CSV table of N, CA and C in Angstrom, one decimal:
chain,number,residue,atom,x,y,z
A,1,MET,N,28.9,-4.6,48.7
A,1,MET,CA,28.7,-6.1,48.8
A,1,MET,C,28.7,-6.4,50.3
A,2,HIS,N,27.7,-7.3,50.6
A,2,HIS,CA,27.8,-7.7,52.0
A,2,HIS,C,28.2,-9.3,52.1
A,3,ARG,N,28.8,-9.2,53.2
A,3,ARG,CA,29.6,-10.5,53.8
A,3,ARG,C,28.8,-11.7,54.0
A,4,PHE,N,27.5,-11.4,54.3
A,4,PHE,CA,26.3,-12.4,54.6
A,4,PHE,C,25.1,-12.3,53.6
A,5,ILE,N,24.5,-13.4,53.7
A,5,ILE,CA,23.2,-13.4,52.8
A,5,ILE,C,22.1,-12.7,53.5
A,6,ASP,N,21.6,-11.8,53.0
A,6,ASP,CA,20.4,-11.1,53.4
A,6,ASP,C,19.3,-11.6,53.2
A,7,GLY,N,18.6,-11.5,54.2
A,7,GLY,CA,17.1,-11.8,53.8
A,7,GLY,C,16.0,-10.9,53.3
A,8,GLU,N,15.0,-10.9,53.0
A,8,GLU,CA,14.0,-10.0,52.3
A,8,GLU,C,13.5,-9.3,53.2
A,9,ASP,N,12.8,-8.0,53.2
A,9,ASP,CA,12.4,-7.0,54.1
A,9,ASP,C,11.1,-7.5,54.3
A,10,ARG,N,10.6,-7.9,55.4
A,10,ARG,CA,9.4,-8.3,55.5
A,10,ARG,C,8.5,-7.4,55.5
A,11,MET,N,8.2,-6.0,55.0
A,11,MET,CA,7.4,-5.2,54.8
A,11,MET,C,7.4,-5.3,53.2
A,12,GLN,N,8.1,-5.9,52.3
A,12,GLN,CA,8.2,-5.9,50.7
A,12,GLN,C,7.0,-6.7,50.4
A,13,GLN,N,6.2,-6.2,49.7
A,13,GLN,CA,5.0,-6.8,49.1
A,13,GLN,C,5.7,-7.7,47.8
A,14,THR,N,5.3,-8.6,47.9
A,14,THR,CA,5.6,-9.9,46.9
A,14,THR,C,4.4,-10.7,46.2
A,15,LEU,N,4.6,-11.1,45.0
A,15,LEU,CA,3.5,-11.8,44.4
A,15,LEU,C,3.6,-13.2,44.4
A,16,LEU,N,3.1,-13.6,45.2
A,16,LEU,CA,3.0,-15.0,45.5
A,16,LEU,C,1.6,-15.6,44.9
A,17,PRO,N,2.0,-17.0,44.7
A,17,PRO,CA,0.9,-17.3,44.4
A,17,PRO,C,-0.3,-17.1,44.9
A,18,ASN,N,-1.5,-17.1,44.2
A,18,ASN,CA,-3.0,-16.5,45.1
A,18,ASN,C,-3.8,-17.8,45.7
A,19,SER,N,-3.3,-18.9,44.9
A,19,SER,CA,-4.3,-20.4,45.4
A,19,SER,C,-3.3,-21.3,46.2
A,20,LEU,N,-3.8,-21.9,47.0
A,20,LEU,CA,-2.9,-22.8,48.1
A,20,LEU,C,-2.8,-24.1,47.4
A,21,GLU,N,-3.8,-24.1,46.1
A,21,GLU,CA,-3.4,-25.2,45.3
A,21,GLU,C,-2.0,-25.3,44.6
A,22,ASP,N,-1.4,-24.2,44.7
A,22,ASP,CA,-0.3,-24.4,44.1
A,22,ASP,C,0.8,-24.6,45.1
A,23,TYR,N,0.6,-24.5,46.3
A,23,TYR,CA,1.5,-25.2,47.3
A,23,TYR,C,1.4,-26.5,47.8
A,24,VAL,N,0.5,-27.3,47.1
A,24,VAL,CA,-0.1,-28.7,47.8
A,24,VAL,C,0.3,-29.5,46.5
A,25,SER,N,1.5,-30.2,46.6
A,25,SER,CA,1.7,-31.2,45.4
A,25,SER,C,0.6,-32.2,45.3
A,26,GLU,N,0.5,-32.8,43.8
A,26,GLU,CA,-0.2,-33.5,43.3
A,26,GLU,C,-0.1,-35.1,44.4
A,27,GLU,N,1.6,-35.1,44.8
A,27,GLU,CA,1.6,-36.2,45.7
A,27,GLU,C,1.3,-36.4,47.3
A,28,ASN,N,0.8,-35.1,47.2
A,28,ASN,CA,0.7,-34.8,48.7
A,28,ASN,C,-0.5,-35.8,49.5
A,29,PRO,N,-0.2,-36.5,50.6
A,29,PRO,CA,-1.3,-37.4,51.2
A,29,PRO,C,-2.9,-36.9,51.4
A,30,VAL,N,-2.6,-35.3,51.6
A,30,VAL,CA,-3.9,-34.8,52.1
A,30,VAL,C,-5.2,-34.6,50.9
A,31,ARG,N,-4.2,-34.7,49.5
A,31,ARG,CA,-5.4,-35.0,48.6
A,31,ARG,C,-5.9,-36.3,48.8
A,32,VAL,N,-5.5,-37.3,49.2
A,32,VAL,CA,-6.1,-38.8,49.3
A,32,VAL,C,-6.9,-38.5,50.6
A,33,ILE,N,-7.1,-38.0,51.5
A,33,ILE,CA,-7.8,-37.3,52.4
A,33,ILE,C,-9.2,-36.8,52.1
A,34,GLU,N,-8.8,-35.7,51.2
A,34,GLU,CA,-9.8,-35.1,50.5
A,34,GLU,C,-11.0,-36.0,49.8
A,35,VAL,N,-10.3,-36.7,48.8
A,35,VAL,CA,-11.0,-37.7,48.0
A,35,VAL,C,-11.8,-38.5,48.7
A,36,PHE,N,-11.1,-39.3,49.9
A,36,PHE,CA,-11.6,-40.2,50.5
A,36,PHE,C,-12.9,-39.9,51.3
A,37,ILE,N,-12.8,-38.5,52.1
A,37,ILE,CA,-14.0,-37.9,53.0
A,37,ILE,C,-15.0,-37.7,52.0
A,38,ASP,N,-14.8,-37.0,51.2
A,38,ASP,CA,-15.7,-36.4,50.1
A,38,ASP,C,-16.5,-37.5,49.6
A,39,GLU,N,-15.8,-38.7,49.2
A,39,GLU,CA,-16.4,-39.9,49.0
A,39,GLU,C,-17.4,-40.8,49.9
A,40,LEU,N,-17.3,-40.4,51.1
A,40,LEU,CA,-18.4,-41.1,52.1
A,40,LEU,C,-19.4,-40.5,52.1
A,41,ASP,N,-20.5,-41.2,52.3
A,41,ASP,CA,-22.0,-40.8,52.7
A,41,ASP,C,-21.9,-41.0,54.5
A,42,LEU,N,-21.5,-39.4,54.8
A,42,LEU,CA,-21.3,-39.4,56.1
A,42,LEU,C,-23.1,-39.4,57.0
A,43,ALA,N,-23.8,-39.1,56.5
A,43,ALA,CA,-25.1,-39.2,57.0
A,43,ALA,C,-25.5,-40.7,57.3
A,44,ALA,N,-25.3,-41.6,56.2
A,44,ALA,CA,-25.4,-42.9,56.0
A,44,ALA,C,-24.1,-43.7,57.4
A,45,LEU,N,-23.2,-43.0,57.6
A,45,LEU,CA,-22.4,-43.4,58.9
A,45,LEU,C,-22.9,-43.1,60.1
A,46,GLY,N,-23.9,-42.1,60.1
A,46,GLY,CA,-24.4,-41.6,61.4
A,46,GLY,C,-23.9,-40.4,61.9
A,47,PHE,N,-23.2,-39.7,60.9
A,47,PHE,CA,-22.6,-38.3,61.8
A,47,PHE,C,-23.8,-37.4,61.7
A,48,ALA,N,-23.9,-36.8,62.8
A,48,ALA,CA,-24.9,-35.9,63.1
A,48,ALA,C,-24.7,-34.6,62.6
A,49,GLY,N,-25.6,-33.6,62.2
A,49,GLY,CA,-25.1,-32.3,61.7
A,49,GLY,C,-24.9,-32.2,60.3
A,50,MET,N,-25.6,-33.1,59.5
A,50,MET,CA,-25.4,-33.3,58.1
A,50,MET,C,-26.4,-32.2,57.4
A,51,THR,N,-27.4,-31.8,58.5
A,51,THR,CA,-28.5,-30.9,57.9
A,51,THR,C,-28.5,-29.7,58.9
A,52,PRO,N,-28.0,-28.2,58.7
A,52,PRO,CA,-27.6,-27.7,60.1
A,52,PRO,C,-29.1,-27.3,60.5
A,53,ALA,N,-28.9,-26.9,61.9
A,53,ALA,CA,-29.9,-26.4,62.7
A,53,ALA,C,-30.3,-24.8,62.3
A,54,ALA,N,-31.6,-24.3,62.1
A,54,ALA,CA,-31.8,-22.8,62.1
A,54,ALA,C,-31.8,-22.4,63.0
A,55,THR,N,-31.6,-22.9,64.5
A,55,THR,CA,-31.9,-22.3,65.6
A,55,THR,C,-30.1,-21.6,65.9
A,56,ARG,N,-29.4,-21.7,65.4
A,56,ARG,CA,-28.1,-21.5,66.3
A,56,ARG,C,-27.0,-21.2,65.0
A,57,ARG,N,-26.0,-20.8,65.6
A,57,ARG,CA,-24.7,-20.2,64.9
A,57,ARG,C,-24.5,-21.6,63.8
A,58,PRO,N,-24.2,-21.4,62.7
A,58,PRO,CA,-23.9,-22.6,61.8
A,58,PRO,C,-22.4,-23.3,62.7
A,59,ALA,N,-22.7,-24.7,62.6
A,59,ALA,CA,-21.7,-25.5,63.1
A,59,ALA,C,-20.3,-25.7,61.8
A,60,TYR,N,-19.3,-26.6,62.0
A,60,TYR,CA,-18.5,-26.4,61.0
A,60,TYR,C,-18.9,-28.0,60.5
A,61,HIS,N,-19.1,-28.2,59.1
A,61,HIS,CA,-19.3,-29.3,58.4
A,61,HIS,C,-18.5,-30.7,58.8
A,62,PRO,N,-19.4,-31.5,59.2
A,62,PRO,CA,-18.6,-32.7,59.9
A,62,PRO,C,-17.7,-33.3,58.9
A,63,SER,N,-17.5,-33.4,57.7
A,63,SER,CA,-16.8,-33.6,56.7
A,63,SER,C,-15.2,-32.8,57.1
A,64,THR,N,-15.3,-31.7,57.1
A,64,THR,CA,-14.1,-30.8,57.6
A,64,THR,C,-13.3,-31.4,58.8
A,65,LEU,N,-14.1,-31.4,60.0
A,65,LEU,CA,-13.7,-32.0,61.3
A,65,LEU,C,-13.3,-33.3,61.1
A,66,LEU,N,-13.7,-34.3,60.2
A,66,LEU,CA,-13.3,-35.6,60.1
A,66,LEU,C,-11.8,-35.4,59.2
A,67,LYS,N,-12.0,-34.4,58.2
A,67,LYS,CA,-10.5,-34.6,57.8
A,67,LYS,C,-9.4,-33.8,58.6
A,68,ILE,N,-9.5,-33.3,59.3
A,68,ILE,CA,-8.6,-32.6,60.4
A,68,ILE,C,-8.4,-33.8,61.2
A,69,TYR,N,-9.2,-34.4,61.9
A,69,TYR,CA,-9.4,-35.8,62.8
A,69,TYR,C,-8.2,-36.5,62.0
A,70,LEU,N,-8.7,-37.0,60.6
A,70,LEU,CA,-8.0,-38.0,59.9
A,70,LEU,C,-6.5,-37.6,59.4
A,71,TYR,N,-6.5,-36.4,59.3
A,71,TYR,CA,-4.8,-35.7,59.0
A,71,TYR,C,-4.3,-35.8,60.4
A,72,GLY,N,-4.8,-35.8,61.5
A,72,GLY,CA,-4.1,-35.5,62.9
A,72,GLY,C,-4.0,-37.1,62.8
A,73,TYR,N,-4.7,-38.3,62.6
A,73,TYR,CA,-4.1,-39.6,63.0
A,73,TYR,C,-3.0,-40.1,62.1
A,74,LEU,N,-3.0,-39.4,60.7
A,74,LEU,CA,-1.9,-39.8,60.1
A,74,LEU,C,-0.5,-39.4,60.3
A,75,ASN,N,-0.7,-38.5,60.8
A,75,ASN,CA,0.4,-37.3,61.4
A,75,ASN,C,0.7,-37.6,62.5
A,76,ARG,N,0.0,-38.6,63.5
A,76,ARG,CA,0.3,-38.7,64.7
A,76,ARG,C,0.3,-37.6,65.6
A,77,LEU,N,-0.9,-36.7,65.3
A,77,LEU,CA,-0.9,-35.4,65.8
A,77,LEU,C,-2.4,-35.9,66.7
A,78,GLN,N,-2.2,-36.2,67.9
A,78,GLN,CA,-3.3,-36.4,68.9
A,78,GLN,C,-3.6,-35.2,69.6
A,79,SER,N,-3.0,-34.2,70.0
A,79,SER,CA,-3.6,-33.2,70.8
A,79,SER,C,-4.8,-32.2,70.0
A,80,SER,N,-5.7,-31.9,70.5
A,80,SER,CA,-6.9,-31.1,69.7
A,80,SER,C,-6.1,-29.7,69.8
A,81,ARG,N,-5.5,-29.1,70.8
A,81,ARG,CA,-4.8,-27.9,70.8
A,81,ARG,C,-3.6,-27.9,69.9
A,82,ARG,N,-2.8,-28.9,69.6
A,82,ARG,CA,-2.0,-28.9,68.3
A,82,ARG,C,-2.9,-29.0,67.2
A,83,LEU,N,-3.6,-29.8,67.0
A,83,LEU,CA,-4.4,-29.8,65.7
A,83,LEU,C,-4.8,-28.4,65.2
A,84,GLU,N,-5.4,-27.5,66.4
A,84,GLU,CA,-5.7,-26.5,66.3
A,84,GLU,C,-4.7,-25.4,65.7
A,85,ARG,N,-3.4,-25.6,66.5
A,85,ARG,CA,-2.4,-24.6,65.8
A,85,ARG,C,-1.8,-25.0,64.3
A,86,GLU,N,-2.2,-26.5,63.8
A,86,GLU,CA,-1.5,-27.2,62.9
A,86,GLU,C,-2.5,-26.2,61.7
A,87,THR,N,-3.6,-26.4,61.7
A,87,THR,CA,-4.7,-26.0,60.8
A,87,THR,C,-4.5,-24.4,60.9
A,88,GLN,N,-3.6,-23.7,61.4
A,88,GLN,CA,-3.5,-22.1,61.2
A,88,GLN,C,-1.7,-22.1,60.8
A,89,ARG,N,-0.9,-23.2,60.8
A,89,ARG,CA,0.5,-23.1,60.2
A,89,ARG,C,0.6,-24.0,59.2
A,90,LYS,N,-0.3,-24.9,58.5
A,90,LYS,CA,0.4,-26.0,57.9
A,90,LYS,C,-0.2,-25.8,56.8
A,91,VAL,N,0.3,-25.2,55.5
A,91,VAL,CA,-0.5,-24.8,54.2
A,91,VAL,C,-1.1,-26.0,53.6
A,92,GLU,N,-0.8,-27.1,53.9
A,92,GLU,CA,-1.4,-28.7,53.4
A,92,GLU,C,-2.6,-28.7,54.2
A,93,LEU,N,-2.9,-28.1,55.5
A,93,LEU,CA,-4.1,-28.3,56.5
A,93,LEU,C,-5.1,-27.3,56.0
A,94,MET,N,-4.5,-26.1,55.7
A,94,MET,CA,-5.2,-25.0,55.1
A,94,MET,C,-5.9,-25.3,53.5
A,95,TRP,N,-5.2,-26.1,52.9
A,95,TRP,CA,-5.7,-26.3,51.8
A,95,TRP,C,-6.8,-27.3,52.1
A,96,LEU,N,-6.5,-28.3,52.8
A,96,LEU,CA,-7.6,-29.6,53.3
A,96,LEU,C,-8.7,-28.9,53.7
A,97,THR,N,-8.9,-27.9,54.7
A,97,THR,CA,-9.9,-27.5,55.2
A,97,THR,C,-10.4,-25.9,54.6
A,98,GLY,N,-9.9,-25.5,53.5
A,98,GLY,CA,-10.6,-24.5,53.0
A,98,GLY,C,-10.4,-23.1,53.7
A,99,ARG,N,-9.0,-23.4,54.7
A,99,ARG,CA,-8.5,-22.3,55.6
A,99,ARG,C,-9.8,-22.0,56.7
A,100,LEU,N,-10.2,-23.3,57.0
A,100,LEU,CA,-11.0,-23.0,58.4
A,100,LEU,C,-10.1,-23.8,59.4
A,101,SER,N,-10.0,-23.0,60.6
A,101,SER,CA,-9.6,-23.3,61.7
A,101,SER,C,-10.4,-23.4,62.9
A,102,PRO,N,-11.0,-24.6,63.2
A,102,PRO,CA,-12.2,-24.6,64.2
A,102,PRO,C,-10.9,-24.7,65.5
A,103,ASP,N,-11.5,-24.3,66.7
A,103,ASP,CA,-11.1,-24.1,68.1
A,103,ASP,C,-10.8,-25.8,68.4
A,104,PHE,N,-9.8,-25.7,69.6
A,104,PHE,CA,-9.4,-27.1,70.1
A,104,PHE,C,-10.6,-27.7,70.9
A,105,LYS,N,-11.7,-26.6,71.3
A,105,LYS,CA,-12.7,-27.5,71.9
A,105,LYS,C,-13.7,-28.1,70.9
A,106,THR,N,-13.8,-27.4,69.8
A,106,THR,CA,-14.7,-28.0,68.6
A,106,THR,C,-14.0,-29.4,68.1
A,107,ILE,N,-12.8,-29.4,68.0
A,107,ILE,CA,-12.1,-30.5,67.5
A,107,ILE,C,-12.3,-31.7,68.6
A,108,ALA,N,-12.1,-31.2,69.9
A,108,ALA,CA,-11.9,-32.1,71.2
A,108,ALA,C,-13.5,-32.8,71.2
A,109,ASP,N,-14.5,-32.2,71.1
A,109,ASP,CA,-15.8,-32.4,71.0
A,109,ASP,C,-16.2,-33.6,70.0
A,110,PHE,N,-15.9,-33.0,68.6
A,110,PHE,CA,-16.0,-34.0,67.6
A,110,PHE,C,-15.3,-35.3,67.9
A,111,ARG,N,-14.3,-35.5,68.3
A,111,ARG,CA,-13.5,-36.5,68.6
A,111,ARG,C,-14.2,-37.2,69.7
A,112,LYS,N,-15.0,-36.6,70.9
A,112,LYS,CA,-15.4,-37.2,71.9
A,112,LYS,C,-16.6,-37.9,71.5
A,113,ASP,N,-17.6,-37.1,70.7
A,113,ASP,CA,-18.9,-37.4,70.4
A,113,ASP,C,-18.9,-38.2,69.3
A,114,LYS,N,-17.9,-38.4,68.4
A,114,LYS,CA,-18.3,-39.4,67.5
A,114,LYS,C,-17.4,-40.5,67.5
A,115,TRP,N,-16.0,-40.5,67.6
A,115,TRP,CA,-14.9,-41.4,68.1
A,115,TRP,C,-14.8,-41.8,69.0
A,116,GLY,N,-15.0,-41.4,70.5
A,116,GLY,CA,-15.2,-41.8,71.6
A,116,GLY,C,-15.4,-43.2,72.2
A,117,SER,N,-16.6,-43.3,71.1
A,117,SER,CA,-17.5,-44.8,71.5
A,117,SER,C,-16.9,-45.8,70.4
A,118,HIS,N,-16.1,-45.3,69.5
A,118,HIS,CA,-15.7,-46.2,68.2
A,118,HIS,C,-14.0,-46.3,68.1
A,119,PRO,N,-13.1,-46.5,69.1
A,119,PRO,CA,-11.9,-45.8,68.9
A,119,PRO,C,-11.3,-47.0,68.0
A,120,GLY,N,-11.9,-48.1,67.3
A,120,GLY,CA,-11.2,-48.7,66.6
A,120,GLY,C,-11.6,-48.5,64.7
A,121,ASP,N,-12.1,-47.6,65.0
A,121,ASP,CA,-12.9,-47.0,63.5
A,121,ASP,C,-11.9,-46.4,62.7
A,122,VAL,N,-10.7,-45.5,63.4
A,122,VAL,CA,-9.8,-44.7,62.6
A,122,VAL,C,-9.0,-45.7,62.0
A,123,PRO,N,-8.2,-46.8,62.9
A,123,PRO,CA,-7.4,-47.7,62.2
A,123,PRO,C,-8.1,-48.4,60.8
A,124,SER,N,-9.3,-48.7,61.1
A,124,SER,CA,-9.8,-49.5,59.9
A,124,SER,C,-10.2,-48.5,58.9
A,125,VAL,N,-10.1,-47.2,58.9
A,125,VAL,CA,-10.2,-46.1,58.1
A,125,VAL,C,-8.8,-46.3,57.1
A,126,HIS,N,-8.0,-46.2,58.1
A,126,HIS,CA,-6.6,-46.1,57.7
A,126,HIS,C,-6.4,-47.4,57.1
A,127,ARG,N,-6.5,-48.7,57.5
A,127,ARG,CA,-6.2,-49.7,56.5
A,127,ARG,C,-6.9,-49.7,55.2
A,128,SER,N,-8.0,-49.2,55.1
A,128,SER,CA,-8.9,-49.3,54.0
A,128,SER,C,-8.3,-48.4,52.9
A,129,LEU,N,-7.3,-47.2,53.2
A,129,LEU,CA,-6.6,-46.5,52.5
A,129,LEU,C,-5.4,-46.8,52.1
A,130,SER,N,-4.7,-47.8,52.7
A,130,SER,CA,-3.3,-48.3,52.7
A,130,SER,C,-3.5,-49.3,51.2
A,131,PRO,N,-4.4,-50.2,51.2
A,131,PRO,CA,-4.2,-51.1,50.2
A,131,PRO,C,-4.3,-50.5,48.8
A,132,ALA,N,-5.2,-49.2,48.8
A,132,ALA,CA,-5.1,-48.7,47.5
A,132,ALA,C,-4.0,-47.9,47.0
A,133,GLY,N,-3.1,-48.1,48.1
A,133,GLY,CA,-1.6,-47.8,47.4
A,133,GLY,C,-1.1,-46.4,47.7
A,134,PRO,N,-1.9,-45.3,48.1
A,134,PRO,CA,-1.2,-43.7,48.1
A,134,PRO,C,-0.8,-43.4,49.5
A,135,VAL,N,-1.0,-44.3,50.2
A,135,VAL,CA,-0.7,-44.0,51.9
A,135,VAL,C,-0.2,-45.1,52.5
A,136,ARG,N,1.4,-44.6,53.1
A,136,ARG,CA,1.8,-46.1,54.1
A,136,ARG,C,1.6,-45.7,55.4
A,137,PRO,N,1.8,-46.7,56.2
A,137,PRO,CA,1.5,-46.5,57.5
A,137,PRO,C,2.0,-45.3,58.4
A,138,ASP,N,3.2,-44.9,57.9
A,138,ASP,CA,3.4,-43.6,58.5
A,138,ASP,C,2.8,-42.4,57.9
A,139,GLY,N,1.9,-42.5,56.8
A,139,GLY,CA,1.2,-41.2,56.4
A,139,GLY,C,1.9,-40.6,55.4
A,140,CYS,N,2.7,-41.0,54.7
A,140,CYS,CA,3.6,-40.6,53.4
A,140,CYS,C,3.1,-41.3,52.1
A,141,CYS,N,3.4,-41.1,51.1
A,141,CYS,CA,3.0,-41.4,49.5
A,141,CYS,C,3.8,-42.5,49.8
A,142,HIS,N,3.4,-43.3,48.7
A,142,HIS,CA,4.2,-44.7,48.0
A,142,HIS,C,5.1,-43.7,46.9
């Protein structure tokens, strides 16, 4: 009998759920981000890179970077370095991006190239989510 509660051995193999889906609840705000971004016509909104160039390494899809950016906005994460770390740590962000983890430079370039000239666009996106009911201004579900 031990006097303290012991943690599990880190080398012990466990049978965790194989799917990230099992870790993200139905009420999680990332599900709203997923549906919202997937319903947008990004080409009509002027997002470059919707058709990949054949001459270089494939880029991240603009919807993936937009999901990360909107997640950061709703969770008050402004730093591209912090967003890069969060894509590696937060299970909900892994679910949202399909376990993709763009580096901070890619996130920063996306922000600069797409949103630098339109700083008011993200708040308008956030306002468009709020009347639908699933997201409050602090990013939590109703």
